[in-house]
CSV table of C-alpha atoms and ligand atoms in Angstrom, one decimal:
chain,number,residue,atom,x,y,z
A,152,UNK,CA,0.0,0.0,0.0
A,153,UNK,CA,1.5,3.5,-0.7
A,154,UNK,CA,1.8,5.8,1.9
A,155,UNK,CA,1.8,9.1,2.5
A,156,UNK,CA,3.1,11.5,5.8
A,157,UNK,CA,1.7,14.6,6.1
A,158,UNK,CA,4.2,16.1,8.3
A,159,UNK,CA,3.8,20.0,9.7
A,160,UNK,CA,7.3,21.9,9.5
A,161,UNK,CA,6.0,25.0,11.2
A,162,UNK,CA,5.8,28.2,9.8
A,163,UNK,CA,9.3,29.7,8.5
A,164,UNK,CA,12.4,28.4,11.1
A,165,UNK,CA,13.5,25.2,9.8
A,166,UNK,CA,14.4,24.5,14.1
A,167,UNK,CA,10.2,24.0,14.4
A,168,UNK,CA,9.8,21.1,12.7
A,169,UNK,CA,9.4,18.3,15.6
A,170,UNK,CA,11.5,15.4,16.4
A,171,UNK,CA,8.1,13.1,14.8
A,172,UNK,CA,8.6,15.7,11.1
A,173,UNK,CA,11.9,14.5,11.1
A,174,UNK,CA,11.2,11.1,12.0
A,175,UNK,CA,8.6,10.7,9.6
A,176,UNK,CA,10.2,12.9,6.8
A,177,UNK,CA,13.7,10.4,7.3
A,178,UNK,CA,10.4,7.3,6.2
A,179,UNK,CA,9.9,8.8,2.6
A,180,UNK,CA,11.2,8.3,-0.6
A,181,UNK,CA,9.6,11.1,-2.7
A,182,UNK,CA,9.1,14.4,-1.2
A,183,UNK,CA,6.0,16.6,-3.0
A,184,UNK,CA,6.1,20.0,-3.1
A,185,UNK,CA,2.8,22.4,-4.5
A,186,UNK,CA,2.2,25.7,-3.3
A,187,UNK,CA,1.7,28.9,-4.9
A,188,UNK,CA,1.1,32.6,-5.0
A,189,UNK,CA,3.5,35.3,-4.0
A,190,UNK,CA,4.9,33.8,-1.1
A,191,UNK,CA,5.9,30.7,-3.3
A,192,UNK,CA,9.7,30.7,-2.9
A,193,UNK,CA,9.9,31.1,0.3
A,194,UNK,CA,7.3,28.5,1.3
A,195,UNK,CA,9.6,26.1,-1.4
A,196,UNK,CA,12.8,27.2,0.4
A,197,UNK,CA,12.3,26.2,3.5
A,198,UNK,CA,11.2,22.7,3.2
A,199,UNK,CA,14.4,22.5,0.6
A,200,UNK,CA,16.3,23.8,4.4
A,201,UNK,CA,14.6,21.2,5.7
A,202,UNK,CA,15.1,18.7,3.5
A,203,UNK,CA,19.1,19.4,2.6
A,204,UNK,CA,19.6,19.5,6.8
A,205,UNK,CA,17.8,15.9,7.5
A,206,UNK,CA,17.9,14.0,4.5
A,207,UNK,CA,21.0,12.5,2.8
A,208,UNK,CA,21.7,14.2,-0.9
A,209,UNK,CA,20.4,11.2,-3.1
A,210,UNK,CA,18.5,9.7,-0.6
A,211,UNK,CA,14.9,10.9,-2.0
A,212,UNK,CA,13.1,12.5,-5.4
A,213,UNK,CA,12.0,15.7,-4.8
A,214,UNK,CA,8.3,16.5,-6.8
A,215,UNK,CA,7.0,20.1,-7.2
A,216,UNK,CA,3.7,20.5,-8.3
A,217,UNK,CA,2.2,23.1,-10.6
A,218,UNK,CA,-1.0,24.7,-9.8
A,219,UNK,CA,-2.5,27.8,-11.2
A,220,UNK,CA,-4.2,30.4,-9.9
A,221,UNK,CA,-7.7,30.2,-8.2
A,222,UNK,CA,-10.3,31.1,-11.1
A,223,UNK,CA,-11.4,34.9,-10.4
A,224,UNK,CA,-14.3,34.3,-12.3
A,225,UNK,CA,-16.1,32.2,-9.6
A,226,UNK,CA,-17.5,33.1,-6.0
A,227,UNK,CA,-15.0,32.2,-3.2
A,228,UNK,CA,-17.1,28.9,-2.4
A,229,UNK,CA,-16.8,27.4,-6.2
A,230,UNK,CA,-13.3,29.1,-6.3
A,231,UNK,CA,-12.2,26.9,-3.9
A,232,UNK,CA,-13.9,23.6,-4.5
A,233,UNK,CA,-12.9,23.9,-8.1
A,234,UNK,CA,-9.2,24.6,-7.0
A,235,UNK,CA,-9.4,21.9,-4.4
A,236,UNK,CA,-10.6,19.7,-7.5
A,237,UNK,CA,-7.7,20.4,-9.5
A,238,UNK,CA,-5.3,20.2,-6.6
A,239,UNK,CA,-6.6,16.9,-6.1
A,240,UNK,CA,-6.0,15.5,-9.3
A,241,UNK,CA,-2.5,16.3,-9.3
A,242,UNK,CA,-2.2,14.9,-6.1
A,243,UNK,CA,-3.7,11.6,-7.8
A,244,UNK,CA,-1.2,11.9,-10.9
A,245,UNK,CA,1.5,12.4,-8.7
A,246,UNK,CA,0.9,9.6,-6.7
A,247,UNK,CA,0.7,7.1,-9.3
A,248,UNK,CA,3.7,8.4,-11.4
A,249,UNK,CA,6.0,8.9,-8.9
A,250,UNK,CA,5.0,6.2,-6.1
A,251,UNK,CA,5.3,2.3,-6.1
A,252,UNK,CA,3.1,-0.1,-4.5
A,253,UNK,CA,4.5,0.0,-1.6
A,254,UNK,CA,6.3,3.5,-1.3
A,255,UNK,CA,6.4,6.2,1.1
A,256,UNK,CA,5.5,10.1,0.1
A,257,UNK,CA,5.5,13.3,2.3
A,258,UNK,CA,3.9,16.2,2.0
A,259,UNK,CA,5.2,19.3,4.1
A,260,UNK,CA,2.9,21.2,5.3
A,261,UNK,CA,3.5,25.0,6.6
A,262,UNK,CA,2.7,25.4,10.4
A,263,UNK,CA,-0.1,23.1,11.3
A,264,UNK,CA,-1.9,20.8,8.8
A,265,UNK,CA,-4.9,21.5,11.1
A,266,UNK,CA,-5.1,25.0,10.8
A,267,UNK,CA,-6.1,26.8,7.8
A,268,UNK,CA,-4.7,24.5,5.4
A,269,UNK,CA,-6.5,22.4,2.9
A,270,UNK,CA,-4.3,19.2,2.1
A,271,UNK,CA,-5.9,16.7,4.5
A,272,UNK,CA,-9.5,17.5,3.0
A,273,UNK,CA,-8.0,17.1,-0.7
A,274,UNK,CA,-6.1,13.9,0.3
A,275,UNK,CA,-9.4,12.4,1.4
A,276,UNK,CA,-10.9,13.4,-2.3
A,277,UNK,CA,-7.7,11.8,-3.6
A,278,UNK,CA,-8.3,8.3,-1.4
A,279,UNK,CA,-11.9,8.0,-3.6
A,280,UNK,CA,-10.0,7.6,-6.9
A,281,UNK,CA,-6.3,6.4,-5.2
A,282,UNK,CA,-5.9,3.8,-2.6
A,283,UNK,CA,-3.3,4.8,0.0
A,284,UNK,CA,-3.0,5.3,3.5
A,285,UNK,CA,-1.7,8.4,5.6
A,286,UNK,CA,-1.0,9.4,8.6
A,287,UNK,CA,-0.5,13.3,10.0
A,288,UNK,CA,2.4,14.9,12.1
A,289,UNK,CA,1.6,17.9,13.8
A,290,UNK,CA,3.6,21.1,13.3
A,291,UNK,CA,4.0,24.7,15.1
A,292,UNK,CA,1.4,26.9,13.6
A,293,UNK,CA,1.4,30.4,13.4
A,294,UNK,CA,-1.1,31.4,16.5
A,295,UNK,CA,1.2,29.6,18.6
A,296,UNK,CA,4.3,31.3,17.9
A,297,UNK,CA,2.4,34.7,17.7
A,298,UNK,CA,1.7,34.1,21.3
A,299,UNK,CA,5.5,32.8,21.8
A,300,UNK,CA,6.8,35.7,20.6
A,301,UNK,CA,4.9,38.1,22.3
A,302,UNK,CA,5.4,35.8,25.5
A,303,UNK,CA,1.1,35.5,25.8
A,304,UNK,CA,-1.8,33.0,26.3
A,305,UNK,CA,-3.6,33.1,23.1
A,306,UNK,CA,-6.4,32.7,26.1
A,307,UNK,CA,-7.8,34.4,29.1
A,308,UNK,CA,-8.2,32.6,32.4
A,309,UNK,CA,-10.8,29.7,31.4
A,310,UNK,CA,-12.0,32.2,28.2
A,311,UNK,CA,-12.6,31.1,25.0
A,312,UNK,CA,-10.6,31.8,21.6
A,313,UNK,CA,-12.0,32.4,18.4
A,314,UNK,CA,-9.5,31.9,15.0
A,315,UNK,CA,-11.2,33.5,12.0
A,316,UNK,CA,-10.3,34.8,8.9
A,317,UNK,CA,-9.6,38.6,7.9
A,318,UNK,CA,-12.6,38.2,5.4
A,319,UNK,CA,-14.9,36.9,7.9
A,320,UNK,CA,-13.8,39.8,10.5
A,321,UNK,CA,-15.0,42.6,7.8
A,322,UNK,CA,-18.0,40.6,7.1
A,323,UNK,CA,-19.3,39.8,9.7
A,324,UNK,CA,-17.8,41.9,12.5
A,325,UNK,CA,-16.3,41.4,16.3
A,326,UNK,CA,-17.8,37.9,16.7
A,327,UNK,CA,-20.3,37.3,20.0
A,328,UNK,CA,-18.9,37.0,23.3
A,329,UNK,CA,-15.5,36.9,21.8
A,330,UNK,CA,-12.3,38.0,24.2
A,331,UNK,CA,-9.9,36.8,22.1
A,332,UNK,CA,-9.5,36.6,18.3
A,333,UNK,CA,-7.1,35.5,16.3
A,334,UNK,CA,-7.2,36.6,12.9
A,335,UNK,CA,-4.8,35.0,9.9
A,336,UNK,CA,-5.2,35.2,6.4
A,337,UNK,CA,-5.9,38.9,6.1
A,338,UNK,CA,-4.9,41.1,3.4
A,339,UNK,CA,-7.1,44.1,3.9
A,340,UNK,CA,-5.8,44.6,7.2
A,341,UNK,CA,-9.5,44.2,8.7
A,342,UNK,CA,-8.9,45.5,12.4
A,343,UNK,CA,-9.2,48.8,10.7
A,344,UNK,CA,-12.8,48.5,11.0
A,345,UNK,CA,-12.8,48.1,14.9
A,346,UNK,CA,-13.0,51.2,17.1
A,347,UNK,CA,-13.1,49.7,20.7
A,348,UNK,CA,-11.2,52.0,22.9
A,349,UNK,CA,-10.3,48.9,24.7
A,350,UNK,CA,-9.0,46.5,22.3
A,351,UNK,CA,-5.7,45.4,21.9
A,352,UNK,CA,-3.6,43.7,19.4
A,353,UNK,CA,-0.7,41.6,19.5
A,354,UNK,CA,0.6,41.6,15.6
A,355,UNK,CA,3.6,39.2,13.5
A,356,UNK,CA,4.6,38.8,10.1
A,357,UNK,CA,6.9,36.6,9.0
A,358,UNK,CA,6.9,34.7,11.9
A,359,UNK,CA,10.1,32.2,12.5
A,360,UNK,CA,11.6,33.5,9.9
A,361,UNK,CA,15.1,35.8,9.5
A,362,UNK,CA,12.1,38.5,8.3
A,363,UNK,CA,10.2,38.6,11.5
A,364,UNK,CA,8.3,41.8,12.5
A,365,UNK,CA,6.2,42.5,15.9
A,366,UNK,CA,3.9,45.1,17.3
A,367,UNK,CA,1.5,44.9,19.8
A,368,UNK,CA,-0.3,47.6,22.4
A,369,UNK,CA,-3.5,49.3,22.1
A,370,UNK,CA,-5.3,48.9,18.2
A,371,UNK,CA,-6.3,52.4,18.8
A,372,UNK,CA,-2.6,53.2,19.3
A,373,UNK,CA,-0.9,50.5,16.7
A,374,UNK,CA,-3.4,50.6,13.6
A,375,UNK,CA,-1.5,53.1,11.6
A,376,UNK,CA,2.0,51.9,13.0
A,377,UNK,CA,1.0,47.8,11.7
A,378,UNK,CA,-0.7,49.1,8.4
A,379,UNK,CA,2.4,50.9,7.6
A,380,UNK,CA,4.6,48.2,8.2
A,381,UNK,CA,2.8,45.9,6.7
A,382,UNK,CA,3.1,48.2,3.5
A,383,UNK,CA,6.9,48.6,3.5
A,384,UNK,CA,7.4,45.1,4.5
A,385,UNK,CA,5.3,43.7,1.6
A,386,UNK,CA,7.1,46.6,-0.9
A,387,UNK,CA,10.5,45.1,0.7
A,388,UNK,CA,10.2,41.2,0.3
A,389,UNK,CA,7.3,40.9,-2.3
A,390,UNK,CA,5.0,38.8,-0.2
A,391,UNK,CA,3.6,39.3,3.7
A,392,UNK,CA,2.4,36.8,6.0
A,393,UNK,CA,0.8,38.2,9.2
A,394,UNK,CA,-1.5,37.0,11.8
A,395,UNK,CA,-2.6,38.6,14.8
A,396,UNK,CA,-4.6,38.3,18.4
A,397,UNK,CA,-7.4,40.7,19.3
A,398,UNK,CA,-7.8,40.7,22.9
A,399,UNK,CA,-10.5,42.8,25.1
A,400,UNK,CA,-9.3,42.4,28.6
A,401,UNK,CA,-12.1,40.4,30.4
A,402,UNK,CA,-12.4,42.1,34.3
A,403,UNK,CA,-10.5,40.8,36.7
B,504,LIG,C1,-3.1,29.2,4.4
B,504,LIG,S1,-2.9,29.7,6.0
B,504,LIG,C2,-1.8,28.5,6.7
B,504,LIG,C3,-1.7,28.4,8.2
B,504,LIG,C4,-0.7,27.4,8.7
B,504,LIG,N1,-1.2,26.1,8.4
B,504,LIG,C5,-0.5,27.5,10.2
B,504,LIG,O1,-0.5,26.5,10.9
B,504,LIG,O2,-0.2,28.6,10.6
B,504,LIG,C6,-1.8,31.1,5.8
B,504,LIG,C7,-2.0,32.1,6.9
B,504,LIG,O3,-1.3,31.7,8.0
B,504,LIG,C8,-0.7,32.8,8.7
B,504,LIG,N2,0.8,32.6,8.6
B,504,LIG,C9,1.4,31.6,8.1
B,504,LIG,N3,2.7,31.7,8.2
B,504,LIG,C10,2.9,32.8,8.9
B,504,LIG,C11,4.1,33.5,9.4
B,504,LIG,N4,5.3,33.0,9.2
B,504,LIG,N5,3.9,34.6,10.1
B,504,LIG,C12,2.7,35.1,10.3
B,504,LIG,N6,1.6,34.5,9.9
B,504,LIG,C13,1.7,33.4,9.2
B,504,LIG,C14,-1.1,34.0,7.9
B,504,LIG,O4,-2.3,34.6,8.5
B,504,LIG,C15,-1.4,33.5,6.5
B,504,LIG,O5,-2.3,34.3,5.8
Protein backbone atom coordinates (compact mmCIF):
# COMPACT_ATOMS: atom_id res chain seq x y z
CA UNK A 1 0.00 0.00 0.00
CA UNK A 2 1.50 3.53 -0.69
CA UNK A 3 1.82 5.81 1.93
CA UNK A 4 1.77 9.09 2.49
CA UNK A 5 3.14 11.46 5.79
CA UNK A 6 1.71 14.56 6.08
CA UNK A 7 4.24 16.15 8.33
CA UNK A 8 3.81 20.00 9.72
CA UNK A 9 7.31 21.94 9.49
CA UNK A 10 6.01 24.98 11.21
CA UNK A 11 5.84 28.18 9.78
CA UNK A 12 9.31 29.74 8.53
CA UNK A 13 12.43 28.41 11.05
CA UNK A 14 13.53 25.22 9.79
CA UNK A 15 14.43 24.47 14.05
CA UNK A 16 10.18 24.00 14.38
CA UNK A 17 9.77 21.07 12.71
CA UNK A 18 9.39 18.32 15.55
CA UNK A 19 11.47 15.41 16.42
CA UNK A 20 8.15 13.09 14.82
CA UNK A 21 8.55 15.66 11.15
CA UNK A 22 11.89 14.50 11.10
CA UNK A 23 11.25 11.14 12.04
CA UNK A 24 8.64 10.68 9.64
CA UNK A 25 10.16 12.93 6.79
CA UNK A 26 13.68 10.39 7.33
CA UNK A 27 10.44 7.29 6.15
CA UNK A 28 9.94 8.81 2.60
CA UNK A 29 11.23 8.28 -0.61
CA UNK A 30 9.65 11.09 -2.73
CA UNK A 31 9.07 14.39 -1.22
CA UNK A 32 5.98 16.61 -3.04
CA UNK A 33 6.13 19.98 -3.05
CA UNK A 34 2.76 22.38 -4.46
CA UNK A 35 2.22 25.71 -3.30
CA UNK A 36 1.72 28.94 -4.88
CA UNK A 37 1.13 32.57 -4.95
CA UNK A 38 3.54 35.27 -4.03
CA UNK A 39 4.88 33.85 -1.11
CA UNK A 40 5.87 30.65 -3.26
CA UNK A 41 9.74 30.71 -2.94
CA UNK A 42 9.86 31.08 0.26
CA UNK A 43 7.33 28.49 1.34
CA UNK A 44 9.58 26.14 -1.37
CA UNK A 45 12.80 27.19 0.36
CA UNK A 46 12.34 26.24 3.52
CA UNK A 47 11.20 22.70 3.24
CA UNK A 48 14.38 22.47 0.62
CA UNK A 49 16.31 23.75 4.36
CA UNK A 50 14.62 21.23 5.66
CA UNK A 51 15.10 18.69 3.47
CA UNK A 52 19.11 19.37 2.55
CA UNK A 53 19.60 19.47 6.83
CA UNK A 54 17.81 15.91 7.52
CA UNK A 55 17.87 13.96 4.48
CA UNK A 56 20.97 12.52 2.78
CA UNK A 57 21.66 14.18 -0.91
CA UNK A 58 20.44 11.25 -3.06
CA UNK A 59 18.46 9.69 -0.57
CA UNK A 60 14.85 10.91 -1.98
CA UNK A 61 13.11 12.50 -5.40
CA UNK A 62 12.03 15.69 -4.80
CA UNK A 63 8.32 16.52 -6.77
CA UNK A 64 6.99 20.14 -7.20
CA UNK A 65 3.74 20.53 -8.33
CA UNK A 66 2.16 23.08 -10.56
CA UNK A 67 -1.02 24.67 -9.76
CA UNK A 68 -2.51 27.75 -11.22
CA UNK A 69 -4.16 30.45 -9.89
CA UNK A 70 -7.71 30.23 -8.24
CA UNK A 71 -10.33 31.08 -11.10
CA UNK A 72 -11.40 34.94 -10.42
CA UNK A 73 -14.31 34.26 -12.29
CA UNK A 74 -16.12 32.24 -9.56
CA UNK A 75 -17.49 33.13 -6.00
CA UNK A 76 -14.99 32.21 -3.17
CA UNK A 77 -17.14 28.90 -2.37
CA UNK A 78 -16.79 27.36 -6.19
CA UNK A 79 -13.29 29.06 -6.34
CA UNK A 80 -12.16 26.87 -3.87
CA UNK A 81 -13.86 23.57 -4.46
CA UNK A 82 -12.87 23.90 -8.12
CA UNK A 83 -9.24 24.57 -6.98
CA UNK A 84 -9.41 21.94 -4.38
CA UNK A 85 -10.61 19.71 -7.46
CA UNK A 86 -7.69 20.41 -9.50
CA UNK A 87 -5.31 20.23 -6.65
CA UNK A 88 -6.57 16.89 -6.06
CA UNK A 89 -5.96 15.50 -9.28
CA UNK A 90 -2.54 16.29 -9.31
CA UNK A 91 -2.22 14.86 -6.10
CA UNK A 92 -3.68 11.60 -7.79
CA UNK A 93 -1.17 11.91 -10.92
CA UNK A 94 1.49 12.39 -8.74
CA UNK A 95 0.92 9.57 -6.71
CA UNK A 96 0.69 7.13 -9.27
CA UNK A 97 3.69 8.35 -11.42
CA UNK A 98 5.95 8.91 -8.94
CA UNK A 99 5.01 6.21 -6.06
CA UNK A 100 5.29 2.33 -6.06
CA UNK A 101 3.08 -0.07 -4.48
CA UNK A 102 4.49 -0.04 -1.65
CA UNK A 103 6.25 3.50 -1.30
CA UNK A 104 6.37 6.19 1.10
CA UNK A 105 5.53 10.07 0.10
CA UNK A 106 5.45 13.30 2.33
CA UNK A 107 3.86 16.21 2.02
CA UNK A 108 5.17 19.33 4.07
CA UNK A 109 2.91 21.22 5.32
CA UNK A 110 3.52 24.95 6.58
CA UNK A 111 2.75 25.39 10.36
CA UNK A 112 -0.05 23.14 11.31
CA UNK A 113 -1.86 20.80 8.82
CA UNK A 114 -4.93 21.54 11.13
CA UNK A 115 -5.13 25.02 10.77
CA UNK A 116 -6.08 26.78 7.80
CA UNK A 117 -4.71 24.45 5.36
CA UNK A 118 -6.48 22.42 2.88
CA UNK A 119 -4.28 19.20 2.12
CA UNK A 120 -5.93 16.73 4.52
CA UNK A 121 -9.45 17.46 2.98
CA UNK A 122 -7.98 17.15 -0.69
CA UNK A 123 -6.09 13.87 0.33
CA UNK A 124 -9.41 12.40 1.39
CA UNK A 125 -10.90 13.44 -2.32
CA UNK A 126 -7.71 11.77 -3.58
CA UNK A 127 -8.33 8.27 -1.44
CA UNK A 128 -11.93 7.99 -3.64
CA UNK A 129 -9.96 7.61 -6.91
CA UNK A 130 -6.31 6.44 -5.15
CA UNK A 131 -5.85 3.79 -2.57
CA UNK A 132 -3.33 4.82 0.01
CA UNK A 133 -3.01 5.27 3.50
CA UNK A 134 -1.72 8.42 5.62
CA UNK A 135 -0.96 9.37 8.61
CA UNK A 136 -0.49 13.29 10.00
CA UNK A 137 2.37 14.87 12.13
CA UNK A 138 1.60 17.91 13.82
CA UNK A 139 3.59 21.10 13.33
CA UNK A 140 4.05 24.68 15.07
CA UNK A 141 1.45 26.89 13.62
CA UNK A 142 1.42 30.36 13.35
CA UNK A 143 -1.10 31.38 16.53
CA UNK A 144 1.24 29.55 18.55
CA UNK A 145 4.30 31.33 17.91
CA UNK A 146 2.35 34.67 17.67
CA UNK A 147 1.71 34.06 21.35
CA UNK A 148 5.49 32.77 21.80
CA UNK A 149 6.81 35.66 20.56
CA UNK A 150 4.87 38.07 22.27
CA UNK A 151 5.36 35.78 25.55
CA UNK A 152 1.13 35.48 25.82
CA UNK A 153 -1.85 32.98 26.30
CA UNK A 154 -3.61 33.14 23.07
CA UNK A 155 -6.42 32.74 26.09
CA UNK A 156 -7.80 34.43 29.09
CA UNK A 157 -8.17 32.64 32.37
CA UNK A 158 -10.76 29.74 31.40
CA UNK A 159 -12.01 32.24 28.18
CA UNK A 160 -12.57 31.14 24.97
CA UNK A 161 -10.56 31.80 21.56
CA UNK A 162 -11.98 32.44 18.40
CA UNK A 163 -9.53 31.85 15.03
CA UNK A 164 -11.19 33.51 12.04
CA UNK A 165 -10.27 34.82 8.87
CA UNK A 166 -9.61 38.56 7.89
CA UNK A 167 -12.56 38.17 5.43
CA UNK A 168 -14.93 36.93 7.91
CA UNK A 169 -13.82 39.76 10.54
CA UNK A 170 -15.02 42.57 7.81
CA UNK A 171 -18.01 40.62 7.11
CA UNK A 172 -19.26 39.78 9.69
CA UNK A 173 -17.80 41.91 12.51
CA UNK A 174 -16.35 41.45 16.32
CA UNK A 175 -17.79 37.86 16.70
CA UNK A 176 -20.35 37.29 20.03
CA UNK A 177 -18.95 37.02 23.31
CA UNK A 178 -15.53 36.86 21.80
CA UNK A 179 -12.29 37.98 24.23
CA UNK A 180 -9.88 36.77 22.06
CA UNK A 181 -9.50 36.62 18.27
CA UNK A 182 -7.14 35.54 16.29
CA UNK A 183 -7.20 36.60 12.86
CA UNK A 184 -4.84 35.00 9.91
CA UNK A 185 -5.19 35.16 6.39
CA UNK A 186 -5.87 38.95 6.09
CA UNK A 187 -4.92 41.10 3.40
CA UNK A 188 -7.11 44.09 3.95
CA UNK A 189 -5.77 44.57 7.19
CA UNK A 190 -9.52 44.21 8.73
CA UNK A 191 -8.85 45.50 12.44
CA UNK A 192 -9.24 48.81 10.71
CA UNK A 193 -12.83 48.46 11.00
CA UNK A 194 -12.81 48.11 14.94
CA UNK A 195 -13.02 51.17 17.07
CA UNK A 196 -13.09 49.67 20.75
CA UNK A 197 -11.25 52.00 22.90
CA UNK A 198 -10.28 48.92 24.73
CA UNK A 199 -9.02 46.53 22.28
CA UNK A 200 -5.74 45.36 21.92
CA UNK A 201 -3.56 43.74 19.44
CA UNK A 202 -0.73 41.62 19.53
CA UNK A 203 0.57 41.63 15.63
CA UNK A 204 3.57 39.17 13.45
CA UNK A 205 4.63 38.84 10.11
CA UNK A 206 6.90 36.63 9.03
CA UNK A 207 6.90 34.69 11.92
CA UNK A 208 10.09 32.23 12.47
CA UNK A 209 11.64 33.54 9.91
CA UNK A 210 15.10 35.83 9.51
CA UNK A 211 12.10 38.47 8.27
CA UNK A 212 10.21 38.59 11.50
CA UNK A 213 8.27 41.85 12.48
CA UNK A 214 6.24 42.48 15.88
CA UNK A 215 3.91 45.08 17.27
CA UNK A 216 1.53 44.88 19.76
CA UNK A 217 -0.30 47.63 22.37
CA UNK A 218 -3.53 49.27 22.06
CA UNK A 219 -5.30 48.88 18.24
CA UNK A 220 -6.28 52.40 18.79
CA UNK A 221 -2.63 53.19 19.30
CA UNK A 222 -0.88 50.49 16.69
CA UNK A 223 -3.39 50.64 13.56
CA UNK A 224 -1.55 53.13 11.61
CA UNK A 225 1.99 51.94 12.95
CA UNK A 226 0.99 47.84 11.73
CA UNK A 227 -0.70 49.14 8.44
CA UNK A 228 2.42 50.94 7.61
CA UNK A 229 4.63 48.21 8.19
CA UNK A 230 2.76 45.90 6.67
CA UNK A 231 3.08 48.16 3.51
CA UNK A 232 6.92 48.61 3.53
CA UNK A 233 7.42 45.09 4.50
CA UNK A 234 5.32 43.67 1.63
CA UNK A 235 7.13 46.61 -0.87
CA UNK A 236 10.50 45.09 0.73
CA UNK A 237 10.21 41.15 0.29
CA UNK A 238 7.26 40.91 -2.29
CA UNK A 239 5.05 38.83 -0.21
CA UNK A 240 3.64 39.31 3.69
CA UNK A 241 2.45 36.85 6.02
CA UNK A 242 0.84 38.22 9.16
CA UNK A 243 -1.50 36.97 11.80
CA UNK A 244 -2.59 38.64 14.84
CA UNK A 245 -4.64 38.34 18.41
CA UNK A 246 -7.43 40.72 19.28
CA UNK A 247 -7.79 40.72 22.92
CA UNK A 248 -10.55 42.84 25.07
CA UNK A 249 -9.34 42.42 28.59
CA UNK A 250 -12.08 40.36 30.36
CA UNK A 251 -12.43 42.15 34.27
CA UNK A 252 -10.53 40.85 36.74
C1 LIG B 1 -3.06 29.15 4.41
S1 LIG B 1 -2.85 29.70 6.05
C2 LIG B 1 -1.76 28.48 6.67
C3 LIG B 1 -1.72 28.44 8.17
C4 LIG B 1 -0.74 27.40 8.67
N1 LIG B 1 -1.24 26.07 8.42
C5 LIG B 1 -0.47 27.54 10.16
O1 LIG B 1 -0.51 26.52 10.87
O2 LIG B 1 -0.15 28.64 10.60
C6 LIG B 1 -1.82 31.10 5.80
C7 LIG B 1 -1.98 32.13 6.88
O3 LIG B 1 -1.31 31.70 8.05
C8 LIG B 1 -0.69 32.80 8.68
N2 LIG B 1 0.77 32.59 8.63
C9 LIG B 1 1.42 31.56 8.06
N3 LIG B 1 2.73 31.68 8.21
C10 LIG B 1 2.95 32.81 8.90
C11 LIG B 1 4.10 33.46 9.39
N4 LIG B 1 5.32 32.97 9.18
N5 LIG B 1 3.95 34.62 10.08
C12 LIG B 1 2.72 35.12 10.31
N6 LIG B 1 1.59 34.55 9.88
C13 LIG B 1 1.69 33.40 9.19
C14 LIG B 1 -1.10 34.05 7.91
O4 LIG B 1 -2.27 34.57 8.51
C15 LIG B 1 -1.37 33.47 6.55
O5 LIG B 1 -2.25 34.30 5.82
Amino acid sequence: MRRILVIGIGTGDPDHITLAGIKALQRARVVFVLDKGEHKAALVDLRRAICARHLAAGSYHWVELEQGARAASLAYTSAVQHWHAERAALYERAFLGELGDDDTGAILVWGDPALYDSTLRVLEQVRERVAFEYEVVPGISSPQLLAARHKISLNQIAGAVHVTTGRRLTSEGWPPHGDDVVVMLDGECAFRQLDDPELEIYWGAYLGSEHELLCSGRLAERKEEIVQLRASARARHGWIMDTYLLRRRRAR
